[in-house]
Short mmCIF file of N, CA, C and O in Angstrom, two decimals:
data_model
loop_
_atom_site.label_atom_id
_atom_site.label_comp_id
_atom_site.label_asym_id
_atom_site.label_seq_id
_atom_site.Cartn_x
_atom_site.Cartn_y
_atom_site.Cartn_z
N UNK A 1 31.64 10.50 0.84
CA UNK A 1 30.82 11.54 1.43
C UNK A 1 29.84 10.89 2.40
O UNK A 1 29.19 9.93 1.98
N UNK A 2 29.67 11.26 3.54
CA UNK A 2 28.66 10.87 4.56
C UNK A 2 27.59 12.06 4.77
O UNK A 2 27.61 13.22 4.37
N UNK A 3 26.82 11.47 5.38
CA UNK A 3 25.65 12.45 5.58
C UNK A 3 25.60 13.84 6.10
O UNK A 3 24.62 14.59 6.02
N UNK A 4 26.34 14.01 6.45
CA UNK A 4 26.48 15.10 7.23
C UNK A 4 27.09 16.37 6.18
O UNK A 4 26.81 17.53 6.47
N UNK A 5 27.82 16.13 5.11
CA UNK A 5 28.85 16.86 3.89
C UNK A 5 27.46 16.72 3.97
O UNK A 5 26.59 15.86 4.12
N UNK A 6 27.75 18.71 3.69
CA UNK A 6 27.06 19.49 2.65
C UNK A 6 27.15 19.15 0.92
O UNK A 6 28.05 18.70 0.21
N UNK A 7 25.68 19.62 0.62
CA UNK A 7 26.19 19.64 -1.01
C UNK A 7 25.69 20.79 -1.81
O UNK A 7 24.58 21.26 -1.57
N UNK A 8 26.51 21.30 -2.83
CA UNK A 8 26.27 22.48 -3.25
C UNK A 8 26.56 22.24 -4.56
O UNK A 8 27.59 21.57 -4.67
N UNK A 9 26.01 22.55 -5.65
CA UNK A 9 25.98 22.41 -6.52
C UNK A 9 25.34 23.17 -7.42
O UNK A 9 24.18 23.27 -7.01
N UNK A 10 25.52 23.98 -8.77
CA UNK A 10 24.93 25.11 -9.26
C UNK A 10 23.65 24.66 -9.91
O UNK A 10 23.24 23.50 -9.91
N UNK A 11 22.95 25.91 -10.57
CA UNK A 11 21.33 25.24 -11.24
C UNK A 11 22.05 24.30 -12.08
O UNK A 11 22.09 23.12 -11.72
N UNK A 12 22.70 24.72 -13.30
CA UNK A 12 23.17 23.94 -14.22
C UNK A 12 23.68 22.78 -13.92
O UNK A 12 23.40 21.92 -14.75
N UNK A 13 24.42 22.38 -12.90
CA UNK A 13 24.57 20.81 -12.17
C UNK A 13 23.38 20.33 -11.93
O UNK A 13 23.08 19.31 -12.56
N UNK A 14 22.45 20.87 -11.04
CA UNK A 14 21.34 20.49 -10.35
C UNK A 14 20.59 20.10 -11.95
O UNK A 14 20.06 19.01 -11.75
N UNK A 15 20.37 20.45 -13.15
CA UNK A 15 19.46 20.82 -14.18
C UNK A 15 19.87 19.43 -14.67
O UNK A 15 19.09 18.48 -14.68
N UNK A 16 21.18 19.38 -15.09
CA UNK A 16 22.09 18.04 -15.61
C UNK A 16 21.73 16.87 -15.15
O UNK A 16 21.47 15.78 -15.65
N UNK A 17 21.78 17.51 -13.58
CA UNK A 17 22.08 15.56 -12.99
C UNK A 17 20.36 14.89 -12.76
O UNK A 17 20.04 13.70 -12.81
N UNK A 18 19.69 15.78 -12.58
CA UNK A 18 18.31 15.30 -12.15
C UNK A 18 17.11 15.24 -13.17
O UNK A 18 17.01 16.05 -14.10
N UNK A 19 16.24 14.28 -12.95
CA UNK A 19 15.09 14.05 -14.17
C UNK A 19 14.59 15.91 -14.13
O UNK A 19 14.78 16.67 -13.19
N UNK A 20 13.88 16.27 -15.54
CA UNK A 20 13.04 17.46 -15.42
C UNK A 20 11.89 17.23 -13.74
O UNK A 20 11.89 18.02 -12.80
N UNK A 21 11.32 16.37 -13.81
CA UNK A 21 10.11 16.38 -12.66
C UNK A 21 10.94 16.60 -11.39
O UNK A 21 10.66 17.60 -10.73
N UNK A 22 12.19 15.56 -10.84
CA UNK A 22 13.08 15.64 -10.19
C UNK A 22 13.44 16.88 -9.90
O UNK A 22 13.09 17.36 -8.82
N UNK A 23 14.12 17.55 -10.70
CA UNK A 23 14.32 18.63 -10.55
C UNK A 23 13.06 19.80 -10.14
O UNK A 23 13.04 20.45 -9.09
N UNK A 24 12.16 19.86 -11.11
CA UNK A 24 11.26 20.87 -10.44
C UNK A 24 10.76 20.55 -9.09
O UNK A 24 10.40 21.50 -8.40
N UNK A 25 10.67 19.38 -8.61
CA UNK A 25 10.03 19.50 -6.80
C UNK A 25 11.30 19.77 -6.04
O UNK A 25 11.16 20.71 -5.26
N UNK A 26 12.94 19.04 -6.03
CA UNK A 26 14.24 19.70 -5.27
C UNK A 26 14.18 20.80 -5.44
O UNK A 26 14.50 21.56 -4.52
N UNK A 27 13.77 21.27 -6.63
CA UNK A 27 15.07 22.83 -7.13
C UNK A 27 14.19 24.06 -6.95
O UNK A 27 14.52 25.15 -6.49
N UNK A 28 13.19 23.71 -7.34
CA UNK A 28 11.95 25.07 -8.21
C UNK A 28 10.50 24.65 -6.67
O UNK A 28 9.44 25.29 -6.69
N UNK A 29 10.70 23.79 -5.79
CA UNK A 29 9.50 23.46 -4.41
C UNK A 29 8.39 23.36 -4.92
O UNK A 29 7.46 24.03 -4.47
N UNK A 30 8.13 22.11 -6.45
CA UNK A 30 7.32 21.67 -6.91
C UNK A 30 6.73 21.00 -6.55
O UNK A 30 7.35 20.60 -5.56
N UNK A 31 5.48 20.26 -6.64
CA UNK A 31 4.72 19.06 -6.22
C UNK A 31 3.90 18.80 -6.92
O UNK A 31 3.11 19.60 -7.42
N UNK A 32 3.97 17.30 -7.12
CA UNK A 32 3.53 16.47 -8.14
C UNK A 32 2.40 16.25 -7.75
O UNK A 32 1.96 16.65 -6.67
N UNK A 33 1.61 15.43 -8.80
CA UNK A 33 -0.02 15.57 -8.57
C UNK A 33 -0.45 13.98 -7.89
O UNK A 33 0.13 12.93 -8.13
N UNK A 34 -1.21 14.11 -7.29
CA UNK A 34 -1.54 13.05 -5.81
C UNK A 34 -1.84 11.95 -6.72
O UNK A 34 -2.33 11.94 -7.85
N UNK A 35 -1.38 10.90 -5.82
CA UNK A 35 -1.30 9.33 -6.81
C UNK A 35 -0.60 8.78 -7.87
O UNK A 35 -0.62 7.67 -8.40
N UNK A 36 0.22 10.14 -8.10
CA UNK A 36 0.66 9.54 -9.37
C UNK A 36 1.74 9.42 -8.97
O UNK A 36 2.28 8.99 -9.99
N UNK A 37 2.87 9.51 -7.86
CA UNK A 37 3.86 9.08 -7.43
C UNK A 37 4.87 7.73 -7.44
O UNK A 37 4.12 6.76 -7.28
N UNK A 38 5.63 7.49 -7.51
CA UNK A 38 6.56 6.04 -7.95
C UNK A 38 6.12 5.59 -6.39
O UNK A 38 5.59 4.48 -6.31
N UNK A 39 6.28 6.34 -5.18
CA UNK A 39 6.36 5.71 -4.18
C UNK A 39 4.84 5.53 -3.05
O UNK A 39 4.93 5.14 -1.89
N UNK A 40 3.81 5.84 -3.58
CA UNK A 40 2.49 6.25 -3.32
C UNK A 40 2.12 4.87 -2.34
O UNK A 40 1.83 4.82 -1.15
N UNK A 41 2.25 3.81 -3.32
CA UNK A 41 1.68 2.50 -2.92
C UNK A 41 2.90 1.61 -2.19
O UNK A 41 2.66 0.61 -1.51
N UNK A 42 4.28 2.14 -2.45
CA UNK A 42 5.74 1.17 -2.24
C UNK A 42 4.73 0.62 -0.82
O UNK A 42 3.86 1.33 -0.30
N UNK A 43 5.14 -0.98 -0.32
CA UNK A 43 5.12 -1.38 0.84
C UNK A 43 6.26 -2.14 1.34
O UNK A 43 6.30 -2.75 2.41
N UNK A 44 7.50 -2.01 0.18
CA UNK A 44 8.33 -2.78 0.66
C UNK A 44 9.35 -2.50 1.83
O UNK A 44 9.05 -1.56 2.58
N UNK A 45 10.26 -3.04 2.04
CA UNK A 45 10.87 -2.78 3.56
C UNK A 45 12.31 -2.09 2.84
O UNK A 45 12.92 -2.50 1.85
N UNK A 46 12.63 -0.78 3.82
CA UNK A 46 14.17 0.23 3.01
C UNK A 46 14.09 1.20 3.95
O UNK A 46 13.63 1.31 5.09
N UNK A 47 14.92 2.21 2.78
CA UNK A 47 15.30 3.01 3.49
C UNK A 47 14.18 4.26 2.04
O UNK A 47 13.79 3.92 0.93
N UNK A 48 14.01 5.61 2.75
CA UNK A 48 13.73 6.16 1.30
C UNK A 48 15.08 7.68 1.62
O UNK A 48 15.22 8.38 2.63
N UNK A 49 15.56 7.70 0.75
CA UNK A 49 16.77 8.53 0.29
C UNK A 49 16.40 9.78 -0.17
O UNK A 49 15.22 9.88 -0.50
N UNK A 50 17.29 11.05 -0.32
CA UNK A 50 16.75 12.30 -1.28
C UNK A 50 17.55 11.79 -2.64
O UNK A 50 18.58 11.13 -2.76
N UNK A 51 16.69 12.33 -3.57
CA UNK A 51 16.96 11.81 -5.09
C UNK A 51 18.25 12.70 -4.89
O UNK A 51 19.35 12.16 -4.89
N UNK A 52 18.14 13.67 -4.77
CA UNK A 52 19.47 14.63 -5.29
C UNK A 52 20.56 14.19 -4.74
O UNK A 52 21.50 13.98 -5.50
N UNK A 53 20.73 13.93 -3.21
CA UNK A 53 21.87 13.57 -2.96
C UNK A 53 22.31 12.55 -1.93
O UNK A 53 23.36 12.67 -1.30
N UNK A 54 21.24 11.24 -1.75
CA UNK A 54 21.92 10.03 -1.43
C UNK A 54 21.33 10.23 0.05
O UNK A 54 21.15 9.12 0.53
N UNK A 55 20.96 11.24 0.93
CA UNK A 55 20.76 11.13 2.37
C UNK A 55 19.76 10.47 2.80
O UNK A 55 18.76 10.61 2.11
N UNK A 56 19.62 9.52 4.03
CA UNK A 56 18.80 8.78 4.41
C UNK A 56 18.07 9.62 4.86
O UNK A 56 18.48 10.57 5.52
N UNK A 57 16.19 9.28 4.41
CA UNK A 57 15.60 10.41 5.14
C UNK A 57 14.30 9.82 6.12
O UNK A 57 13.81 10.37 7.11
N UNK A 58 13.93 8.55 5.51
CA UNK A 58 12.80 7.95 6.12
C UNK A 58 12.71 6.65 6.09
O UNK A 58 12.89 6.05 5.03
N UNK A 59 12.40 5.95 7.35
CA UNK A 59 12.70 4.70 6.94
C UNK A 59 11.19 3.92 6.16
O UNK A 59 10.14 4.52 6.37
N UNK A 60 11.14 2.95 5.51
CA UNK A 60 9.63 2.34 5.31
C UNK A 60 9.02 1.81 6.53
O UNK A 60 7.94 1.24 6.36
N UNK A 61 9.57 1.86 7.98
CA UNK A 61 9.01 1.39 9.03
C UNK A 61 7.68 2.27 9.91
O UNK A 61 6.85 1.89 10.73
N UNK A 62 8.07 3.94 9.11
CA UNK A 62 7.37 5.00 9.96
C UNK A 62 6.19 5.49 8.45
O UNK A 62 5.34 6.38 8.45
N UNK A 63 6.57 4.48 7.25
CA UNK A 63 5.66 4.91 6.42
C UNK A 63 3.98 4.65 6.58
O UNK A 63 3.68 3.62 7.19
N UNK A 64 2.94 5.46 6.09
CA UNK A 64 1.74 4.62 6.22
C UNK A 64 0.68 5.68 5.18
O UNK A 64 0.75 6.84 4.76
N UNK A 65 -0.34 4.48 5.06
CA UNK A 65 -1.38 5.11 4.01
C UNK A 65 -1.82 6.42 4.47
O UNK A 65 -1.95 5.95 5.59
N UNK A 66 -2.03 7.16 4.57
CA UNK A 66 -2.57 8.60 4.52
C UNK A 66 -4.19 8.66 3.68
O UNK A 66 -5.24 9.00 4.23
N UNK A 67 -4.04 8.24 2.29
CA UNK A 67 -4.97 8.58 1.77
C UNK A 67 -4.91 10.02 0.84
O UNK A 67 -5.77 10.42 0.05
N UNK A 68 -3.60 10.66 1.20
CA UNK A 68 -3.88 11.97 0.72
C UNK A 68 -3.46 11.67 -0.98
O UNK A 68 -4.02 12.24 -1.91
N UNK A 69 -2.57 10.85 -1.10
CA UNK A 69 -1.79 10.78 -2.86
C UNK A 69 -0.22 10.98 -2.27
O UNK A 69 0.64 10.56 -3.04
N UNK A 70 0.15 11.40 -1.34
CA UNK A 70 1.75 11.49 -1.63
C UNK A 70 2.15 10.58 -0.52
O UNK A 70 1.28 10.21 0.27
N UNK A 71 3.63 10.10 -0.34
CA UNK A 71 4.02 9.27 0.76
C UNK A 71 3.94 9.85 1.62
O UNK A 71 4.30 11.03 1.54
N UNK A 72 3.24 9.11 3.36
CA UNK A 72 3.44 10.39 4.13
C UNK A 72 4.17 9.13 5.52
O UNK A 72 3.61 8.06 5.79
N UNK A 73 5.13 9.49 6.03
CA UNK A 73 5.76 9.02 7.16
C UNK A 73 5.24 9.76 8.21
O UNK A 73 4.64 10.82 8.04
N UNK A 74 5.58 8.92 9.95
CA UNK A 74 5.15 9.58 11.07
C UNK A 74 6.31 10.51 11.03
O UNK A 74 5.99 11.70 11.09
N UNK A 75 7.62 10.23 10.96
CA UNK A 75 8.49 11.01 11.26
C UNK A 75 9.60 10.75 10.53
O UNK A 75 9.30 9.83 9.77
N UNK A 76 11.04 11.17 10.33
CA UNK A 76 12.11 11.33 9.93
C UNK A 76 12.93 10.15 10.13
O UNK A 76 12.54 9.63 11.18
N UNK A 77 13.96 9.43 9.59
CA UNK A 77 14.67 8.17 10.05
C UNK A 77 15.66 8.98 11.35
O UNK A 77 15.84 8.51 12.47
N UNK A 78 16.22 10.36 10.81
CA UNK A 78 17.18 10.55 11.09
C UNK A 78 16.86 12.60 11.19
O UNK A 78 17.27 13.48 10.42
N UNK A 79 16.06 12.70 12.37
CA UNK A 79 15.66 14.14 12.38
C UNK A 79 16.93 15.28 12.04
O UNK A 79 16.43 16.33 11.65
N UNK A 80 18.14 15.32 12.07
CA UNK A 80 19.17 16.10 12.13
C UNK A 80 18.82 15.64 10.52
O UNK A 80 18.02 16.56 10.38
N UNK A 81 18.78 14.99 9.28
CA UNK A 81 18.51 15.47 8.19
C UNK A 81 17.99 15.80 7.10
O UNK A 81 18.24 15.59 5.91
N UNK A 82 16.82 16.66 8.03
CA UNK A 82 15.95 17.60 7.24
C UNK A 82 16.06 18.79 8.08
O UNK A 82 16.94 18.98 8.91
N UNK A 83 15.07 19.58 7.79
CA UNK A 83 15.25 20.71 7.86
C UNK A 83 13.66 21.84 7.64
O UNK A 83 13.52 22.48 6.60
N UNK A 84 12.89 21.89 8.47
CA UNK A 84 11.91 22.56 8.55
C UNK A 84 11.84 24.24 8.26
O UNK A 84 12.74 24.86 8.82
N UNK A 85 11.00 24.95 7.55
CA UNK A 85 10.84 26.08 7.18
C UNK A 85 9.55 26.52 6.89
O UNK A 85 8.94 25.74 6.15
N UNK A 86 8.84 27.67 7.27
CA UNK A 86 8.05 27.78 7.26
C UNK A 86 7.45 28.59 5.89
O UNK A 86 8.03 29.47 5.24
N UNK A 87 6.12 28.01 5.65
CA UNK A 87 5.72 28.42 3.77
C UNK A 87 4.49 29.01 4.03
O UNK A 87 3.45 28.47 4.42
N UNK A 88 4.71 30.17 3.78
CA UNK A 88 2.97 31.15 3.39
C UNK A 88 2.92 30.86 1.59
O UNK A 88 2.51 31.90 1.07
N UNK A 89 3.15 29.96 0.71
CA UNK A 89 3.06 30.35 -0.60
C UNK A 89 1.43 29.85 -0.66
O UNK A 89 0.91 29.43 0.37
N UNK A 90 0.76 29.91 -1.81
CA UNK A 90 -0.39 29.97 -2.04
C UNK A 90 -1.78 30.15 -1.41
O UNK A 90 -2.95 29.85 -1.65
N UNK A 91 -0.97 30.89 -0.37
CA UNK A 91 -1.93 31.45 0.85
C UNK A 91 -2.20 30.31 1.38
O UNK A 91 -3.28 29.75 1.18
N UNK A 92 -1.57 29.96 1.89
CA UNK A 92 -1.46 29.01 3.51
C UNK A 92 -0.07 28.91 3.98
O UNK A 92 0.99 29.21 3.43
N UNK A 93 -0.44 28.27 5.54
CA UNK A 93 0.39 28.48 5.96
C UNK A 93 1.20 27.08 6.61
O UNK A 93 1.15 26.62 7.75
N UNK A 94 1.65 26.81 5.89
CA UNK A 94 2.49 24.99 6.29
C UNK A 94 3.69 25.14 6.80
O UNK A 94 4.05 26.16 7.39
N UNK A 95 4.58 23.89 6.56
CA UNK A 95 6.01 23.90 7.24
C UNK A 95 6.48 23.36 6.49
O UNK A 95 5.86 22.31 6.36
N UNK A 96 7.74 23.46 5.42
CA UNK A 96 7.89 22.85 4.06
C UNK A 96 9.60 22.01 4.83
O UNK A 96 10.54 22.38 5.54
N UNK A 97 9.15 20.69 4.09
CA UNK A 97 10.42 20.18 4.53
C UNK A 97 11.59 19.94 4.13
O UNK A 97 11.43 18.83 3.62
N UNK A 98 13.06 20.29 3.96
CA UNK A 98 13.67 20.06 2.75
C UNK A 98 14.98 18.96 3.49
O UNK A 98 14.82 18.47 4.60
N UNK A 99 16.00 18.77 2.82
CA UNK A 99 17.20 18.15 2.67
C UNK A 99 18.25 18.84 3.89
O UNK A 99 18.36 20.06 3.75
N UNK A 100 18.66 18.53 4.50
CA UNK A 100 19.35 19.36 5.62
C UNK A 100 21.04 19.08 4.31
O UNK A 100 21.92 19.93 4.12
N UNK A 101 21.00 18.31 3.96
CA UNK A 101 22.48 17.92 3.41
C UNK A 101 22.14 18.66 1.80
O UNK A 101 23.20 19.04 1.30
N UNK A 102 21.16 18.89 1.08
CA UNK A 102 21.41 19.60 -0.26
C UNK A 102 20.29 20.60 -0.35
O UNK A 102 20.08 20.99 -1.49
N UNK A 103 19.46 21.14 0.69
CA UNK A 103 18.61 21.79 0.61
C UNK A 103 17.37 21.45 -0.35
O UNK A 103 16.41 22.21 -0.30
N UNK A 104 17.35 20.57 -1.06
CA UNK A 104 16.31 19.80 -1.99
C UNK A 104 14.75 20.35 -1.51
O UNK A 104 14.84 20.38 -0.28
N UNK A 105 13.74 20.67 -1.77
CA UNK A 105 12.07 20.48 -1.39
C UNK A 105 12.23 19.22 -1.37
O UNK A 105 12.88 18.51 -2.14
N UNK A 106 11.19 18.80 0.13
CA UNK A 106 10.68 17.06 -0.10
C UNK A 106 9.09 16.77 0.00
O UNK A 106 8.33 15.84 -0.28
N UNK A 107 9.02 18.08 0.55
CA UNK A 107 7.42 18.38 1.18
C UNK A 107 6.88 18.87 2.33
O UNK A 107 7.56 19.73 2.90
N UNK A 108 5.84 18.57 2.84
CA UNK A 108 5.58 19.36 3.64
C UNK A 108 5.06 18.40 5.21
O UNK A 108 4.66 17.23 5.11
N UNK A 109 5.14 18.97 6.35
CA UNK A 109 5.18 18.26 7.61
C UNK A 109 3.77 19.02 8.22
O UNK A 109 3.76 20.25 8.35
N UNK A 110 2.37 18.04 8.64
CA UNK A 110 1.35 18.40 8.58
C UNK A 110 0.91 17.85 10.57
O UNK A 110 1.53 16.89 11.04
N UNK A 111 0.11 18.42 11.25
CA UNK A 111 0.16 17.56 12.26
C UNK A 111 -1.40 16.90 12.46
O UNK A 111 -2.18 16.80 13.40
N UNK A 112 -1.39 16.51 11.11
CA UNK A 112 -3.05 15.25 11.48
C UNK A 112 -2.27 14.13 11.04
O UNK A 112 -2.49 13.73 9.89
N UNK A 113 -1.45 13.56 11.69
CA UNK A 113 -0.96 12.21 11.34
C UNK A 113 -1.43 10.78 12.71
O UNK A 113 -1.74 10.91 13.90
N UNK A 114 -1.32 9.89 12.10
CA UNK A 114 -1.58 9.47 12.93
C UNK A 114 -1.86 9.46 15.01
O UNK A 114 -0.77 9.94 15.33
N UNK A 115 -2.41 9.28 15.99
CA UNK A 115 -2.63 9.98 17.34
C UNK A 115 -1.87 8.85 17.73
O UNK A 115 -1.56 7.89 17.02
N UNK A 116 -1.58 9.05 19.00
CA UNK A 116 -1.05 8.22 19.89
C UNK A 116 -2.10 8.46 21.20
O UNK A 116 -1.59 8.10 22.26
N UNK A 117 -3.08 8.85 21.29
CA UNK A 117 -4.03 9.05 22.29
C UNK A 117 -3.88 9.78 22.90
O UNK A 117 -4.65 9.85 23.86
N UNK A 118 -2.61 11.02 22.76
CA UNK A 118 -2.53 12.25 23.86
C UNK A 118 -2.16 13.43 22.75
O UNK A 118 -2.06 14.65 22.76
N UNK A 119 -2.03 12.57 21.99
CA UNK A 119 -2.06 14.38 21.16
C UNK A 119 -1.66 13.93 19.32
O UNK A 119 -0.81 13.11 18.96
N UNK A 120 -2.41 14.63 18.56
CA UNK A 120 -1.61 14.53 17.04
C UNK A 120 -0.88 14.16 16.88
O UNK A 120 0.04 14.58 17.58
N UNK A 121 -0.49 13.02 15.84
CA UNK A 121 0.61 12.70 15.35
C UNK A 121 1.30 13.50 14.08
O UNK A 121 0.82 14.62 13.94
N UNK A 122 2.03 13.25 13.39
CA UNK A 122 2.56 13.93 12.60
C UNK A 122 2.83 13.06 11.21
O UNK A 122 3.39 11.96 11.17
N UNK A 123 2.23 13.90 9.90
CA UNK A 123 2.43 13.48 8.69
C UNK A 123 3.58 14.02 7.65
O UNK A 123 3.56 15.22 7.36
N UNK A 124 4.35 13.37 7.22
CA UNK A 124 5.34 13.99 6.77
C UNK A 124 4.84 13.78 5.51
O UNK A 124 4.88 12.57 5.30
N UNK A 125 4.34 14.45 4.48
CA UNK A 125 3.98 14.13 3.27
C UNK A 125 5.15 14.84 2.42
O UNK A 125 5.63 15.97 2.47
N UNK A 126 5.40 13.78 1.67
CA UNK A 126 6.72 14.10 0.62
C UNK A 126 6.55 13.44 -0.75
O UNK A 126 6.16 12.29 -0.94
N UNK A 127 6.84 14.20 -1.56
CA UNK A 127 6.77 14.20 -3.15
C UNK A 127 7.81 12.89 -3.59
O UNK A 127 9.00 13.00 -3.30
N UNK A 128 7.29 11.56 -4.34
CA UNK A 128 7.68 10.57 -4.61
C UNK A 128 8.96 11.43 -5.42
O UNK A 128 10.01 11.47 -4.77
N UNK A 129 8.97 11.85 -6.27
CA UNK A 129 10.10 13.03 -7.12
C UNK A 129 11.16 13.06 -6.37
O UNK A 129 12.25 12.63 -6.75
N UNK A 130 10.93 13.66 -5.02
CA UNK A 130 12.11 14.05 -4.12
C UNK A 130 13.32 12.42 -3.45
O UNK A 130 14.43 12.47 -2.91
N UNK A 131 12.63 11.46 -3.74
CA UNK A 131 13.18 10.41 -2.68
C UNK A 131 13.36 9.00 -4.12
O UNK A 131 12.82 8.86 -5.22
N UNK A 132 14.40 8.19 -3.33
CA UNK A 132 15.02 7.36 -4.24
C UNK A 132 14.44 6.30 -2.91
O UNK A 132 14.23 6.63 -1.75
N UNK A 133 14.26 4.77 -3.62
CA UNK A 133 13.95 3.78 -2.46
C UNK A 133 15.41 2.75 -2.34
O UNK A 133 15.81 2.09 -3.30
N UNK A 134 15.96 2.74 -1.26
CA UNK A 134 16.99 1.48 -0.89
C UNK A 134 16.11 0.21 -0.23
O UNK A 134 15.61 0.16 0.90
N UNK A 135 16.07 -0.73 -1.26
CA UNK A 135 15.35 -1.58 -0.43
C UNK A 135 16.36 -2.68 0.77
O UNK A 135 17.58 -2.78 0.67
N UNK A 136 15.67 -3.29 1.67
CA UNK A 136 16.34 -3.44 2.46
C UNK A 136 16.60 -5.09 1.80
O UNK A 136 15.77 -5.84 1.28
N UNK A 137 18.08 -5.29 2.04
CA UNK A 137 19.11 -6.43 1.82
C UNK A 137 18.88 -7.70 2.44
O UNK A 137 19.68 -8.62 2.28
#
């Protein structure tokens, strides 16, 4: 399977194959509580993956401290796979980001990220839950 194969899979697969926490941020657009993430502090050099289904989503090159508690990248390794949508839930109004290849939650895409001196940069803050680390070889 390459990146591009869709994946579909029922709750009861999705329930099976993934940790409970895992599952509630992919399945149920959960989010875990700030800092306490596997990948909060990672500085090593990779790739970071969706837990659910293997797709490259960010590299550790565009990662950086934020400060907020969750990993937040400037941008996507590979923009064709994710997938932006827009979230009024708890009365606001964000852009929630998910899995273009399994529809997974990964988090949400904020634009106080780092500047480049002509305009906002962009924070991709994503739930350590959602992403697996490939470190680099």
């Amino acid at each position: 399977m390459d990146d591009t194969d869709t994946v579909a899979k029922s709750d009861s697969q999705w329930r099976q194959e993934l940790t409970p926490e895992r599952y509630e941020v992919l399945r149920k657009a959960g989010t875990e509580a700030p800092f306490t993430g596997e990948y909060v502090y990672n500085k090593e050099s990779g790739m970071y993956r969706c837990a659910g289904c293997g797709c490259d989503l960010f590299s550790s090159e565009s990662k950086f401290d934020s400060g907020t508690g969750w990993p937040s990248f400037t941008e996507p390794a590979v923009a064709e796979a994710v997938e932006l949508k827009q979230d009024n839930s708890h009365f606001m109004r964000r852009t929630e980001v998910l899995c273009r290849r399994c529809g997974g939650h990964l988090g949400h895409v904020f634009d106080d990220g780092p500047s480049d001196g002509r305009s906002p940069g962009q924070r991709w803050c994503i739930n350590s839950a959602a992403l697996q680390f490939a470190p680099k070889s």
